[in-house]
């Protein structure tokens, strides 16, 4: 795909382009988005339960 | 704690030039005047519904509710957004706005102020208690609708100012990808202009002639469809600038970096694509639209989960990478390393937390069947107070704490920062209590938009009264927070010590490759047009060709 670097005026010594090389630790981020997903599902099924109860 | 951090000023324009700053400040102060008035109305509504006070005979609940909704949701938000985006675009395109952009900016301001005054005066004269959705067949004075039209057209002019700056930057930087802030601002205004075209059509061709008595009746279905064509993207017009602060400004404030340039841009493109062809999710209880078309809109609506979770992921990733770099360890140890005592971070962060239940509630609202549980109950009011009233508003407050000093050449002092923290806590606790009560009452059937009533002492309605009082108490805390906010902002505008304040703009840690496709506007605008025609073309045609008998105007107050 045709790409472009985002901050061309920056002339840093280490010209690092492409995908990041060293692996960043994002375990906490993964856990956090799972929690968010869980909250969404719990509340959705909660209200869906109310709907079924009243239907 | 360092509040005015030093930046490498040789490379970055350190501030916003005077003319652009003056323009930005003019927008922002109109926003906060509207906000202050609306906060009074909000508190009064809570008290009335809670049975704590009664309104004097010269006014009524629906007049105050209209004032609150219009001033908060339409005036405060729009003015703040324009002020924030115009100054941010100035900051990231060389520090100033050129003549053309300033011209559009001021012309927009004048139109918007005139429109606002017309709307506010008609509301005060009790000629326009039609609530902020101005649904027909409730009829307001024609001046109310003309004011609304001026507000919308003025905001387009502000958009033209952004486009003009973008074009100028592109010309001066051929072949380069635009700064993230500019890209996001352009996306926001492209979305806004497309979304507001139909509501302009509704106002100019349906409401104004009908209100003037030129056309005796109005096509209700069509007017509602045109309204929600705009009404849903309206919430994204509030949200996208808050996302800009989250994606671009917050990383810099916490001493970190933008996580991924391409991901941020892609999220905005997805918001542009999927915030418009979805309006029927507000009309799920409407008999005049068939189930199939509702399903198509619901499906498109739920796609917005993708950019939303991309945003959630990016925010956590920014916090985690920054926190780990500062020595945070373990699964969540990095959270401790964030600058919790810096209101510029704390206020938007609390806003983000509110957005989690807000997003969850949104998926519930948009689900066809369970919409029946919450439709037109005060659950909905609770929902948009945690989304726009908390997530977006707290982000805007957090931005104001540094943006106003930037624009006035003053500094956010330690004391002002501390007052800001207190203000944030009051607002958050108030919103939590008020919205929690609203959500709970809503689930047991309490309607929104209703004056104090016990429904002839019906046991169910009496069961709501405790929650009504919690709601009123939350409203009281919110009012205190609103006053505190205005005081802090007056201080930052006129009295804080002179000095340098940074306009925080984050960058990626390393240079990143950005697909050029993301900036090919004809592709994206073409796709938006395609989705709109697919989702709305046939239903709108049907509403015009097979219209039900039109309605004469009603004035119910
Ligand atoms: C001082 C803080 C606030 C308080 C005490 C407050 C309170 C209320 C109450 C009690 C209602 C009416 C419920 C009903 O009868 O349906 C309401 C409605 C509303 N509020 Fe707020 N609110 C506050 C802040 C905000 C903010 C910051 C926004 C948006 C930026 C906002 C937007 C709205 C809207 C759009 C409505 C609906 C009006 C309508 O149904 O036509 N409010 N608010
Ligand atoms: Cu919507």
PDB file of N, CA and C in Angstrom, chain A residues 5-48:
ATOM      1  N   UNK A   5       5.308   8.981   5.511  1.00  0.00           N
ATOM      2  CA  UNK A   5       5.651   9.132   6.922  1.00  0.00           C
ATOM      3  C   UNK A   5       4.940  10.341   7.493  1.00  0.00           C
ATOM      4  N   UNK A   6       4.624  10.267   8.785  1.00  0.00           N
ATOM      5  CA  UNK A   6       3.720  11.265   9.319  1.00  0.00           C
ATOM      6  C   UNK A   6       4.398  12.516   9.831  1.00  0.00           C
ATOM      7  N   UNK A   7       5.673  12.481  10.175  1.00  0.00           N
ATOM      8  CA  UNK A   7       6.285  13.713  10.688  1.00  0.00           C
ATOM      9  C   UNK A   7       7.603  13.945   9.965  1.00  0.00           C
ATOM     10  N   UNK A   8       7.487  14.414   8.729  1.00  0.00           N
ATOM     11  CA  UNK A   8       8.659  14.465   7.869  1.00  0.00           C
ATOM     12  C   UNK A   8       9.691  15.496   8.308  1.00  0.00           C
ATOM     13  N   UNK A   9       9.273  16.535   9.000  1.00  0.00           N
ATOM     14  CA  UNK A   9      10.257  17.566   9.334  1.00  0.00           C
ATOM     15  C   UNK A   9      11.187  17.104  10.452  1.00  0.00           C
ATOM     16  N   UNK A  10      10.768  16.018  11.137  1.00  0.00           N
ATOM     17  CA  UNK A  10      11.587  15.510  12.239  1.00  0.00           C
ATOM     18  C   UNK A  10      12.803  14.788  11.671  1.00  0.00           C
ATOM     19  N   UNK A  11      14.003  15.298  12.003  1.00  0.00           N
ATOM     20  CA  UNK A  11      15.221  14.660  11.499  1.00  0.00           C
ATOM     21  C   UNK A  11      15.930  14.007  12.672  1.00  0.00           C
ATOM     22  N   UNK A  12      15.438  12.852  13.086  1.00  0.00           N
ATOM     23  CA  UNK A  12      16.051  12.168  14.223  1.00  0.00           C
ATOM     24  C   UNK A  12      17.141  11.239  13.725  1.00  0.00           C
ATOM     25  N   UNK A  13      18.076  10.914  14.626  1.00  0.00           N
ATOM     26  CA  UNK A  13      19.172  10.024  14.271  1.00  0.00           C
ATOM     27  C   UNK A  13      18.672   8.660  13.821  1.00  0.00           C
ATOM     28  N   UNK A  14      17.858   8.034  14.679  1.00  0.00           N
ATOM     29  CA  UNK A  14      17.377   6.694  14.325  1.00  0.00           C
ATOM     30  C   UNK A  14      16.140   6.816  13.444  1.00  0.00           C
ATOM     31  N   UNK A  15      16.342   6.602  12.179  1.00  0.00           N
ATOM     32  CA  UNK A  15      15.216   6.673  11.233  1.00  0.00           C
ATOM     33  C   UNK A  15      14.490   5.344  11.263  1.00  0.00           C
ATOM     34  N   UNK A  16      13.583   5.204  12.188  1.00  0.00           N
ATOM     35  CA  UNK A  16      12.894   3.927  12.339  1.00  0.00           C
ATOM     36  C   UNK A  16      11.544   3.998  11.657  1.00  0.00           C
ATOM     37  N   UNK A  17      11.413   3.271  10.576  1.00  0.00           N
ATOM     38  CA  UNK A  17      10.113   3.262   9.927  1.00  0.00           C
ATOM     39  C   UNK A  17       9.571   1.845   9.913  1.00  0.00           C
ATOM     40  N   UNK A  18       8.391   1.703   9.383  1.00  0.00           N
ATOM     41  CA  UNK A  18       7.793   0.378   9.316  1.00  0.00           C
ATOM     42  C   UNK A  18       7.237  -0.025  10.663  1.00  0.00           C
ATOM     43  N   UNK A  19       6.775  -1.260  10.779  1.00  0.00           N
ATOM     44  CA  UNK A  19       6.163  -1.710  12.019  1.00  0.00           C
ATOM     45  C   UNK A  19       7.177  -1.684  13.164  1.00  0.00           C
ATOM     46  N   UNK A  20       6.665  -1.424  14.358  1.00  0.00           N
ATOM     47  CA  UNK A  20       7.562  -1.327  15.496  1.00  0.00           C
ATOM     48  C   UNK A  20       8.288  -2.655  15.715  1.00  0.00           C
ATOM     49  N   UNK A  21       9.568  -2.534  16.043  1.00  0.00           N
ATOM     50  CA  UNK A  21      10.360  -3.755  16.134  1.00  0.00           C
ATOM     51  C   UNK A  21      10.267  -4.389  17.520  1.00  0.00           C
ATOM     52  N   UNK A  22      10.647  -3.637  18.562  1.00  0.00           N
ATOM     53  CA  UNK A  22      10.598  -4.275  19.884  1.00  0.00           C
ATOM     54  C   UNK A  22       9.133  -4.381  20.326  1.00  0.00           C
ATOM     55  N   UNK A  23       8.814  -5.494  20.932  1.00  0.00           N
ATOM     56  CA  UNK A  23       7.437  -5.760  21.326  1.00  0.00           C
ATOM     57  C   UNK A  23       7.080  -4.935  22.548  1.00  0.00           C
ATOM     58  N   UNK A  24       6.006  -4.153  22.446  1.00  0.00           N
ATOM     59  CA  UNK A  24       5.588  -3.397  23.613  1.00  0.00           C
ATOM     60  C   UNK A  24       4.704  -4.271  24.492  1.00  0.00           C
ATOM     61  N   UNK A  25       4.778  -4.042  25.790  1.00  0.00           N
ATOM     62  CA  UNK A  25       3.955  -4.824  26.709  1.00  0.00           C
ATOM     63  C   UNK A  25       2.584  -4.169  26.838  1.00  0.00           C
ATOM     64  N   UNK A  26       1.573  -4.794  26.270  1.00  0.00           N
ATOM     65  CA  UNK A  26       0.233  -4.217  26.320  1.00  0.00           C
ATOM     66  C   UNK A  26      -0.754  -5.178  26.990  1.00  0.00           C
ATOM     67  N   UNK A  27      -0.242  -5.949  27.941  1.00  0.00           N
ATOM     68  CA  UNK A  27      -1.107  -6.906  28.653  1.00  0.00           C
ATOM     69  C   UNK A  27      -2.250  -6.200  29.371  1.00  0.00           C
ATOM     70  N   UNK A  28      -1.904  -5.093  30.034  1.00  0.00           N
ATOM     71  CA  UNK A  28      -2.921  -4.370  30.794  1.00  0.00           C
ATOM     72  C   UNK A  28      -3.997  -3.834  29.866  1.00  0.00           C
ATOM     73  N   UNK A  29      -3.587  -3.325  28.700  1.00  0.00           N
ATOM     74  CA  UNK A  29      -4.539  -2.811  27.726  1.00  0.00           C
ATOM     75  C   UNK A  29      -5.494  -3.915  27.295  1.00  0.00           C
ATOM     76  N   UNK A  30      -4.934  -5.087  27.041  1.00  0.00           N
ATOM     77  CA  UNK A  30      -5.758  -6.226  26.624  1.00  0.00           C
ATOM     78  C   UNK A  30      -6.782  -6.558  27.711  1.00  0.00           C
ATOM     79  N   UNK A  31      -6.318  -6.646  28.950  1.00  0.00           N
ATOM     80  CA  UNK A  31      -7.237  -6.946  30.053  1.00  0.00           C
ATOM     81  C   UNK A  31      -8.309  -5.862  30.152  1.00  0.00           C
ATOM     82  N   UNK A  32      -7.885  -4.597  29.996  1.00  0.00           N
ATOM     83  CA  UNK A  32      -8.830  -3.490  30.154  1.00  0.00           C
ATOM     84  C   UNK A  32      -9.916  -3.514  29.076  1.00  0.00           C
ATOM     85  N   UNK A  33      -9.537  -3.790  27.820  1.00  0.00           N
ATOM     86  CA  UNK A  33     -10.588  -3.807  26.793  1.00  0.00           C
ATOM     87  C   UNK A  33     -11.519  -5.005  26.983  1.00  0.00           C
ATOM     88  N   UNK A  34     -10.976  -6.103  27.531  1.00  0.00           N
ATOM     89  CA  UNK A  34     -11.859  -7.238  27.827  1.00  0.00           C
ATOM     90  C   UNK A  34     -12.880  -6.854  28.897  1.00  0.00           C
ATOM     91  N   UNK A  35     -12.416  -6.097  29.888  1.00  0.00           N
ATOM     92  CA  UNK A  35     -13.337  -5.648  30.936  1.00  0.00           C
ATOM     93  C   UNK A  35     -14.434  -4.768  30.321  1.00  0.00           C
ATOM     94  N   UNK A  36     -14.018  -3.837  29.454  1.00  0.00           N
ATOM     95  CA  UNK A  36     -15.012  -2.977  28.796  1.00  0.00           C
ATOM     96  C   UNK A  36     -16.024  -3.820  28.022  1.00  0.00           C
ATOM     97  N   UNK A  37     -15.510  -4.795  27.257  1.00  0.00           N
ATOM     98  CA  UNK A  37     -16.402  -5.692  26.519  1.00  0.00           C
ATOM     99  C   UNK A  37     -17.356  -6.413  27.460  1.00  0.00           C
ATOM    100  N   UNK A  38     -16.838  -6.855  28.588  1.00  0.00           N
ATOM    101  CA  UNK A  38     -17.665  -7.561  29.572  1.00  0.00           C
ATOM    102  C   UNK A  38     -18.783  -6.676  30.088  1.00  0.00           C
ATOM    103  N   UNK A  39     -18.451  -5.407  30.396  1.00  0.00           N
ATOM    104  CA  UNK A  39     -19.473  -4.475  30.892  1.00  0.00           C
ATOM    105  C   UNK A  39     -20.577  -4.310  29.840  1.00  0.00           C
ATOM    106  N   UNK A  40     -20.168  -4.192  28.569  1.00  0.00           N
ATOM    107  CA  UNK A  40     -21.146  -4.020  27.498  1.00  0.00           C
ATOM    108  C   UNK A  40     -22.083  -5.225  27.444  1.00  0.00           C
ATOM    109  N   UNK A  41     -21.504  -6.420  27.454  1.00  0.00           N
ATOM    110  CA  UNK A  41     -22.337  -7.626  27.347  1.00  0.00           C
ATOM    111  C   UNK A  41     -23.264  -7.773  28.552  1.00  0.00           C
ATOM    112  N   UNK A  42     -22.709  -7.564  29.746  1.00  0.00           N
ATOM    113  CA  UNK A  42     -23.525  -7.706  30.952  1.00  0.00           C
ATOM    114  C   UNK A  42     -24.722  -6.764  30.916  1.00  0.00           C
ATOM    115  N   UNK A  43     -24.466  -5.496  30.578  1.00  0.00           N
ATOM    116  CA  UNK A  43     -25.589  -4.557  30.623  1.00  0.00           C
ATOM    117  C   UNK A  43     -26.593  -4.860  29.509  1.00  0.00           C
ATOM    118  N   UNK A  44     -26.093  -5.278  28.341  1.00  0.00           N
ATOM    119  CA  UNK A  44     -27.025  -5.590  27.254  1.00  0.00           C
ATOM    120  C   UNK A  44     -27.928  -6.745  27.653  1.00  0.00           C
ATOM    121  N   UNK A  45     -27.339  -7.826  28.174  1.00  0.00           N
ATOM    122  CA  UNK A  45     -28.167  -8.973  28.543  1.00  0.00           C
ATOM    123  C   UNK A  45     -29.060  -8.649  29.737  1.00  0.00           C
ATOM    124  N   UNK A  46     -28.607  -7.731  30.586  1.00  0.00           N
ATOM    125  CA  UNK A  46     -29.462  -7.301  31.694  1.00  0.00           C
ATOM    126  C   UNK A  46     -30.763  -6.710  31.179  1.00  0.00           C
ATOM    127  N   UNK A  47     -30.651  -5.761  30.258  1.00  0.00           N
ATOM    128  CA  UNK A  47     -31.859  -5.105  29.752  1.00  0.00           C
ATOM    129  C   UNK A  47     -32.651  -6.053  28.844  1.00  0.00           C
ATOM    130  N   UNK A  48     -31.940  -6.923  28.133  1.00  0.00           N
ATOM    131  CA  UNK A  48     -32.645  -7.917  27.314  1.00  0.00           C
ATOM    132  C   UNK A  48     -33.488  -8.815  28.215  1.00  0.00           C
TER     133      UNK A  48
END
